[in-house]
C-alpha cells in the first residue's frame, strides 16, 4: 500500500522543468529522430537500435494512439499540427514552469514567447558563450577590430542589461575546452584567444580555452553580484564534447575560488557517467546542486535508475532537481517528465524499502525534486503548494490559478498591514478559498484602514467608519505554505473597491503606483533590503503579576547570546528560505535580549512583502519556543531601540546605477544616486510620519543611539540619519546603496517605501544636490538641524509636504493623519499604555 500511495503522490505533482531548449517548426531541417539520441550524422542511423529509442518510440506511439513506428508517429505529427500535439504533450507531462536555454542552434526554432502558449510560466536561461559569439559577430563600437577591452565592456554591458529578463546563466565550456576552468586567466592569454577566434573567421565559434575561461569568470562576477545561478553542462552530450574533460571534478579550481563561493551552481545531466563524482561535489560544496535531465530519458531504465541513485548516494535531497532537457520536439518534454516520475518512484520506493526514508519523507523528497528545489534555487515566484506561476519576469501573463491543496483542516490566511503598521489576517478553509475567495476575496469594512495601535476602533479624523465595504483579494503570486504550522498557507491581500478598481487606501497598490512612475519617468527601479531588529521577551511572574523581561542579557554580537538563541534561529532561517526570502546575516544586538536579521535586497514591492512575512515567521517561531518577539521601536526607555533600517539602491537594465562610474566622483555616488538621495534627505522630516509612526518611535530616535536623530548624511556614519554604504568587495571610494536609519518595525513597509521613492523622485526632478557629508558624531555639530523629536513635529512636516501629498493621495493622507493624531492624543494621556505595544508589533 505504501508504494501505491507514493506512486499516486508522484503522479499528481506539477513539475518545474529547470532546463530545456526551444521547440522547432514542423518544417525545420532538424530530423525528428534526432530528438531520441545525442548521435548525429552517420551515427544517427544506429539510434534505432538503442534501448532508450525502442522504449521511447513505444511511449510516444501509445500517447498518440499510432503504430509503433517512426513513420506512423511522424505522419500523426503532420496531420495533427504542431500546436495540437505540443499542447497534448505538455498537458500529459503536467509541466507548469519551463526554463529555456535558447542558445542551442536549431533550425526554425520558436522563440521563448511562443512556448507560453502551452506552459504558464516560461523563464529564460542565457548561454554565455552564445552571447559572446553574437557580440564578436557584430562590428566593434568604434568600427575597429575587437580587442579584449572593447569586447569585455560590451559583454558586461550586454549581460547586465539582460539580467532582468533571465533566471539563470549557463556555460557549455565542457563542449569547448573542458571544465578545468582557470578563474585567474591572464588578460594577455585572453587577448590572444580573441585574436585566434577572429582569425578563424565567421561564423564565430569560441573554442579557445583562455577566452572561454575569461568569459566564464566575467560571467561569474556578474552572477555573484546579481544573485543569478549558473548552469554548467557536465558529463555526456554529442560528439563535439570530449567526455574526459567534462568530469565535474575538474571544477575544483572554480569551486574553491572564494570570490564565487556564494554563486549557486547546478551541474546538469546527472554528470553521467560521473554521477558519483557529482554527488560527492554536492555533498561537500554548499553552492553545488544537481540536475538529472538528459540522463532521464536518454539512458536505459537501468542506467536512469542507477544514475539517479548514485546522485542520491551523497547529495542532499534538497539539492537534486528535475529537468527534461527537452529540445526541438515537445515529445522530448513528455518523455522526460514521464520517465522522471517512473525513475524517481523506483528510487524512492527502494529507499523506503531499505530504511533510508519513511513514506512521508519520500513524498516530501519527490515534491522537492520535482518543483520546490528549483523554485528556491532559481528564486522563481511560483507557489510551492500548487506551483501556480506568478512571475516577475512575465507580469502580464494571465492564467487560471490552480487550487491550493484542500481538506477540512486546511486553512488559508489572507494578510494585510493597516495604516498603523499592524499585521492582520482573515482565515478561510481551503475549500472556500478555492471555490470563491481566491477570485472574489473577503469583505472588509472601510474601518480597517482607520484603526490606531491602541484600540480596534476607527480614529475619528481618519474619515473612515464602519459604513462601506471593500474586498480583500489575495495576490496569488504571494501565496506561500506556512513553514511553522501544518496544513496552512498564507497570502497577501490587495484592497479592491470594485472589480479592477483598487481602493485608494491600499498600501500595496500605493507602492505599485509610485514604482510605475519611477520606471516610466526615469527608467529606474528601486531595490530595498531591510534589517529586522527585535527583542525576545519571556513571561515571568513577579509579586503575583505577569510581566515580560528580556530573554537574555548579553552584549552586541555576543557569542554566548547567540548560543542561547541558536535553536530559534535554526528554525527561523530555514523557514525564511522556504519562503524564498534571502537571509544575509543575523546576530545579537546591543539591547538586552535584542537580535537582528538582515535580508537580501530585491525590488521594493518584493522587499515590502518579504518584510511582512519575515515578521510573521519571527513572531511565530518565537511563540513556539515560549517567547514573545516584538518589533516595537522602544521596548524600554532604559535600553536601545529597535529599528527596521532599510538599504536602498537604484537599478537600470539590471545594473546598479547608484555608484559613480569611476572613483573621480566626490562622494562615490552617481549623479542619479546623489539627486535621489538628496530628495530623500530633504523630505526626511515628513517621511518620518510614515516610517516612524508611533509616539514611541521618537523615544528611539535619540542622539548617540545609532538611530539617526539629525537631518544629515555621512559615509559609513551610523549616527547619521542616512548612511552611504560600501560593502566588502566594492571598489574603493564607490557607494553601492544608502541606509535610512529611522524606519522602524511599526511602519507599514509598502507605504514607507512609497513615500521614500516619491521623495527621491522629487530630488531627480529638481536635480537636488547633497550637502557636505558629516563624518563625525552629528551631536557634536551644533549647526545641524535636529529631525522631529515627536510624532507631532513630523506630522506637521507631512501636512506641509505637497510632494508626499501627491504620492499618497488625499484620502490615504487624511487617514494617516487621522490615525497619527489619535495616537498622539491617546499616548499623551495614557503614557503607560505604550507598554502594551509589545503585543501589537
PDB file of N, CA, C and O in Angstrom, residues 160 163-164 222 224-227 518-519 522-529 601-604 647-659 670 672-673 676 736-737:
ATOM      1  N   UNK A 160      24.606  42.637 -18.286  1.00  0.00           N
ATOM      2  CA  UNK A 160      23.898  43.380 -17.237  1.00  0.00           C
ATOM      3  C   UNK A 160      22.515  43.818 -17.696  1.00  0.00           C
ATOM      4  O   UNK A 160      21.547  43.775 -16.932  1.00  0.00           O
ATOM      5  N   UNK A 163      19.970  40.952 -17.410  1.00  0.00           N
ATOM      6  CA  UNK A 163      19.714  40.334 -16.104  1.00  0.00           C
ATOM      7  C   UNK A 163      18.237  40.323 -15.719  1.00  0.00           C
ATOM      8  O   UNK A 163      17.715  39.295 -15.255  1.00  0.00           O
ATOM      9  N   UNK A 164      17.478  41.434 -15.912  1.00  0.00           N
ATOM     10  CA  UNK A 164      16.061  41.394 -15.506  1.00  0.00           C
ATOM     11  C   UNK A 164      15.226  40.397 -16.298  1.00  0.00           C
ATOM     12  O   UNK A 164      14.135  40.045 -15.880  1.00  0.00           O
ATOM     13  N   UNK A 222      29.359  38.724 -12.493  1.00  0.00           N
ATOM     14  CA  UNK A 222      28.017  39.302 -12.630  1.00  0.00           C
ATOM     15  C   UNK A 222      26.993  38.433 -11.915  1.00  0.00           C
ATOM     16  O   UNK A 222      26.080  38.940 -11.239  1.00  0.00           O
ATOM     17  N   UNK A 224      27.464  36.581  -9.323  1.00  0.00           N
ATOM     18  CA  UNK A 224      27.629  36.800  -7.881  1.00  0.00           C
ATOM     19  C   UNK A 224      26.963  38.102  -7.455  1.00  0.00           C
ATOM     20  O   UNK A 224      26.239  38.158  -6.464  1.00  0.00           O
ATOM     21  N   UNK A 225      27.176  39.157  -8.243  1.00  0.00           N
ATOM     22  CA  UNK A 225      26.640  40.475  -7.880  1.00  0.00           C
ATOM     23  C   UNK A 225      25.122  40.526  -8.027  1.00  0.00           C
ATOM     24  O   UNK A 225      24.435  41.154  -7.217  1.00  0.00           O
ATOM     25  N   UNK A 226      24.597  39.876  -9.059  1.00  0.00           N
ATOM     26  CA  UNK A 226      23.159  39.948  -9.351  1.00  0.00           C
ATOM     27  C   UNK A 226      22.380  38.764  -8.796  1.00  0.00           C
ATOM     28  O   UNK A 226      21.186  38.642  -9.053  1.00  0.00           O
ATOM     29  N   UNK A 227      23.057  37.896  -8.063  1.00  0.00           N
ATOM     30  CA  UNK A 227      22.421  36.739  -7.441  1.00  0.00           C
ATOM     31  C   UNK A 227      21.747  35.846  -8.484  1.00  0.00           C
ATOM     32  O   UNK A 227      20.609  35.419  -8.329  1.00  0.00           O
ATOM     33  N   UNK A 518       8.291  55.870 -11.200  1.00  0.00           N
ATOM     34  CA  UNK A 518       9.759  55.865 -11.220  1.00  0.00           C
ATOM     35  C   UNK A 518      10.265  55.172 -12.481  1.00  0.00           C
ATOM     36  O   UNK A 518      11.233  55.624 -13.108  1.00  0.00           O
ATOM     37  N   UNK A 519       9.629  54.076 -12.848  1.00  0.00           N
ATOM     38  CA  UNK A 519      10.046  53.338 -14.044  1.00  0.00           C
ATOM     39  C   UNK A 519       9.708  54.106 -15.310  1.00  0.00           C
ATOM     40  O   UNK A 519      10.550  54.244 -16.216  1.00  0.00           O
ATOM     41  N   UNK A 522      11.757  57.721 -15.233  1.00  0.00           N
ATOM     42  CA  UNK A 522      13.219  57.721 -15.136  1.00  0.00           C
ATOM     43  C   UNK A 522      13.849  56.393 -15.564  1.00  0.00           C
ATOM     44  O   UNK A 522      15.075  56.273 -15.534  1.00  0.00           O
ATOM     45  N   UNK A 523      13.025  55.419 -15.933  1.00  0.00           N
ATOM     46  CA  UNK A 523      13.514  54.083 -16.288  1.00  0.00           C
ATOM     47  C   UNK A 523      14.377  53.494 -15.176  1.00  0.00           C
ATOM     48  O   UNK A 523      15.416  52.883 -15.420  1.00  0.00           O
ATOM     49  N   UNK A 524      13.929  53.689 -13.939  1.00  0.00           N
ATOM     50  CA  UNK A 524      14.675  53.215 -12.778  1.00  0.00           C
ATOM     51  C   UNK A 524      13.807  52.272 -11.936  1.00  0.00           C
ATOM     52  O   UNK A 524      12.582  52.370 -11.938  1.00  0.00           O
ATOM     53  N   UNK A 525      14.475  51.394 -11.218  1.00  0.00           N
ATOM     54  CA  UNK A 525      13.837  50.507 -10.244  1.00  0.00           C
ATOM     55  C   UNK A 525      14.567  50.695  -8.919  1.00  0.00           C
ATOM     56  O   UNK A 525      15.797  50.738  -8.889  1.00  0.00           O
ATOM     57  N   UNK A 526      13.815  50.839  -7.841  1.00  0.00           N
ATOM     58  CA  UNK A 526      14.429  50.969  -6.519  1.00  0.00           C
ATOM     59  C   UNK A 526      14.431  49.613  -5.830  1.00  0.00           C
ATOM     60  O   UNK A 526      13.380  48.996  -5.672  1.00  0.00           O
ATOM     61  N   UNK A 527      15.599  49.155  -5.445  1.00  0.00           N
ATOM     62  CA  UNK A 527      15.726  47.933  -4.657  1.00  0.00           C
ATOM     63  C   UNK A 527      15.839  48.293  -3.179  1.00  0.00           C
ATOM     64  O   UNK A 527      16.374  49.352  -2.826  1.00  0.00           O
ATOM     65  N   UNK A 528      15.356  47.404  -2.345  1.00  0.00           N
ATOM     66  CA  UNK A 528      15.390  47.652  -0.907  1.00  0.00           C
ATOM     67  C   UNK A 528      15.764  46.371  -0.168  1.00  0.00           C
ATOM     68  O   UNK A 528      15.398  45.272  -0.588  1.00  0.00           O
ATOM     69  N   UNK A 529      16.485  46.527   0.919  1.00  0.00           N
ATOM     70  CA  UNK A 529      16.826  45.411   1.793  1.00  0.00           C
ATOM     71  C   UNK A 529      16.683  45.846   3.236  1.00  0.00           C
ATOM     72  O   UNK A 529      17.257  46.873   3.642  1.00  0.00           O
ATOM     73  N   UNK A 601      18.631  42.277  -0.627  1.00  0.00           N
ATOM     74  CA  UNK A 601      17.868  43.313  -1.328  1.00  0.00           C
ATOM     75  C   UNK A 601      17.147  42.732  -2.535  1.00  0.00           C
ATOM     76  O   UNK A 601      17.595  41.760  -3.146  1.00  0.00           O
ATOM     77  N   UNK A 602      16.018  43.337  -2.862  1.00  0.00           N
ATOM     78  CA  UNK A 602      15.239  42.953  -4.027  1.00  0.00           C
ATOM     79  C   UNK A 602      14.371  44.145  -4.409  1.00  0.00           C
ATOM     80  O   UNK A 602      14.410  45.173  -3.740  1.00  0.00           O
ATOM     81  N   UNK A 603      13.605  44.027  -5.482  1.00  0.00           N
ATOM     82  CA  UNK A 603      12.766  45.156  -5.892  1.00  0.00           C
ATOM     83  C   UNK A 603      11.821  45.529  -4.744  1.00  0.00           C
ATOM     84  O   UNK A 603      11.418  44.678  -3.962  1.00  0.00           O
ATOM     85  N   UNK A 604      11.470  46.794  -4.670  1.00  0.00           N
ATOM     86  CA  UNK A 604      10.791  47.331  -3.491  1.00  0.00           C
ATOM     87  C   UNK A 604       9.519  46.588  -3.120  1.00  0.00           C
ATOM     88  O   UNK A 604       9.265  46.309  -1.946  1.00  0.00           O
ATOM     89  N   UNK A 647      18.051  49.558   3.398  1.00  0.00           N
ATOM     90  CA  UNK A 647      19.109  49.899   2.441  1.00  0.00           C
ATOM     91  C   UNK A 647      18.481  50.016   1.058  1.00  0.00           C
ATOM     92  O   UNK A 647      17.716  49.141   0.631  1.00  0.00           O
ATOM     93  N   UNK A 648      18.831  51.086   0.341  1.00  0.00           N
ATOM     94  CA  UNK A 648      18.191  51.388  -0.930  1.00  0.00           C
ATOM     95  C   UNK A 648      19.229  51.587  -2.030  1.00  0.00           C
ATOM     96  O   UNK A 648      20.303  52.143  -1.796  1.00  0.00           O
ATOM     97  N   UNK A 649      18.890  51.132  -3.223  1.00  0.00           N
ATOM     98  CA  UNK A 649      19.748  51.340  -4.384  1.00  0.00           C
ATOM     99  C   UNK A 649      18.868  51.521  -5.610  1.00  0.00           C
ATOM    100  O   UNK A 649      17.676  51.191  -5.593  1.00  0.00           O
ATOM    101  N   UNK A 650      19.445  52.043  -6.674  1.00  0.00           N
ATOM    102  CA  UNK A 650      18.709  52.302  -7.909  1.00  0.00           C
ATOM    103  C   UNK A 650      19.272  51.434  -9.028  1.00  0.00           C
ATOM    104  O   UNK A 650      20.499  51.344  -9.195  1.00  0.00           O
ATOM    105  N   UNK A 651      18.380  50.836  -9.808  1.00  0.00           N
ATOM    106  CA  UNK A 651      18.804  49.895 -10.846  1.00  0.00           C
ATOM    107  C   UNK A 651      18.203  50.277 -12.183  1.00  0.00           C
ATOM    108  O   UNK A 651      17.059  50.746 -12.270  1.00  0.00           O
ATOM    109  N   UNK A 652      19.003  50.086 -13.226  1.00  0.00           N
ATOM    110  CA  UNK A 652      18.562  50.359 -14.595  1.00  0.00           C
ATOM    111  C   UNK A 652      19.094  49.253 -15.488  1.00  0.00           C
ATOM    112  O   UNK A 652      20.303  49.001 -15.506  1.00  0.00           O
ATOM    113  N   UNK A 653      18.204  48.602 -16.196  1.00  0.00           N
ATOM    114  CA  UNK A 653      18.594  47.494 -17.084  1.00  0.00           C
ATOM    115  C   UNK A 653      19.421  46.448 -16.352  1.00  0.00           C
ATOM    116  O   UNK A 653      20.412  45.921 -16.870  1.00  0.00           O
ATOM    117  N   UNK A 654      19.018  46.170 -15.117  1.00  0.00           N
ATOM    118  CA  UNK A 654      19.686  45.131 -14.358  1.00  0.00           C
ATOM    119  C   UNK A 654      21.007  45.530 -13.740  1.00  0.00           C
ATOM    120  O   UNK A 654      21.701  44.698 -13.149  1.00  0.00           O
ATOM    121  N   UNK A 655      21.377  46.799 -13.803  1.00  0.00           N
ATOM    122  CA  UNK A 655      22.656  47.249 -13.261  1.00  0.00           C
ATOM    123  C   UNK A 655      22.413  48.302 -12.181  1.00  0.00           C
ATOM    124  O   UNK A 655      21.586  49.206 -12.339  1.00  0.00           O
ATOM    125  N   UNK A 656      23.139  48.191 -11.077  1.00  0.00           N
ATOM    126  CA  UNK A 656      23.044  49.175 -10.000  1.00  0.00           C
ATOM    127  C   UNK A 656      23.678  50.474 -10.473  1.00  0.00           C
ATOM    128  O   UNK A 656      24.890  50.543 -10.714  1.00  0.00           O
ATOM    129  N   UNK A 657      22.859  51.521 -10.615  1.00  0.00           N
ATOM    130  CA  UNK A 657      23.366  52.812 -11.116  1.00  0.00           C
ATOM    131  C   UNK A 657      23.559  53.809  -9.978  1.00  0.00           C
ATOM    132  O   UNK A 657      23.782  54.995 -10.229  1.00  0.00           O
ATOM    133  N   UNK A 658      23.487  53.335  -8.734  1.00  0.00           N
ATOM    134  CA  UNK A 658      23.730  54.244  -7.618  1.00  0.00           C
ATOM    135  C   UNK A 658      25.215  54.601  -7.491  1.00  0.00           C
ATOM    136  O   UNK A 658      25.549  55.754  -7.213  1.00  0.00           O
ATOM    137  N   UNK A 659      26.145  53.657  -7.688  1.00  0.00           N
ATOM    138  CA  UNK A 659      27.562  54.020  -7.589  1.00  0.00           C
ATOM    139  C   UNK A 659      27.979  54.912  -8.756  1.00  0.00           C
ATOM    140  O   UNK A 659      27.415  54.852  -9.857  1.00  0.00           O
ATOM    141  N   UNK A 670      26.743  58.184  -8.152  1.00  0.00           N
ATOM    142  CA  UNK A 670      26.396  58.732  -9.460  1.00  0.00           C
ATOM    143  C   UNK A 670      25.531  59.978  -9.290  1.00  0.00           C
ATOM    144  O   UNK A 670      24.953  60.218  -8.219  1.00  0.00           O
ATOM    145  N   UNK A 672      22.664  60.479 -10.606  1.00  0.00           N
ATOM    146  CA  UNK A 672      21.295  59.999 -10.353  1.00  0.00           C
ATOM    147  C   UNK A 672      21.138  59.643  -8.886  1.00  0.00           C
ATOM    148  O   UNK A 672      20.169  60.025  -8.225  1.00  0.00           O
ATOM    149  N   UNK A 673      22.098  58.895  -8.373  1.00  0.00           N
ATOM    150  CA  UNK A 673      22.029  58.477  -6.972  1.00  0.00           C
ATOM    151  C   UNK A 673      22.060  59.648  -6.018  1.00  0.00           C
ATOM    152  O   UNK A 673      21.335  59.674  -5.015  1.00  0.00           O
ATOM    153  N   UNK A 676      18.690  61.562  -6.107  1.00  0.00           N
ATOM    154  CA  UNK A 676      17.646  60.771  -5.454  1.00  0.00           C
ATOM    155  C   UNK A 676      17.821  60.831  -3.934  1.00  0.00           C
ATOM    156  O   UNK A 676      16.863  61.080  -3.193  1.00  0.00           O
ATOM    157  N   UNK A 736      27.488  51.731  -2.977  1.00  0.00           N
ATOM    158  CA  UNK A 736      26.505  50.880  -3.661  1.00  0.00           C
ATOM    159  C   UNK A 736      25.071  51.163  -3.257  1.00  0.00           C
ATOM    160  O   UNK A 736      24.145  50.872  -4.001  1.00  0.00           O
ATOM    161  N   UNK A 737      24.858  51.709  -2.035  1.00  0.00           N
ATOM    162  CA  UNK A 737      23.494  51.927  -1.552  1.00  0.00           C
ATOM    163  C   UNK A 737      23.529  52.903  -0.388  1.00  0.00           C
ATOM    164  O   UNK A 737      24.600  53.255   0.119  1.00  0.00           O
TER     165      UNK A 737
END
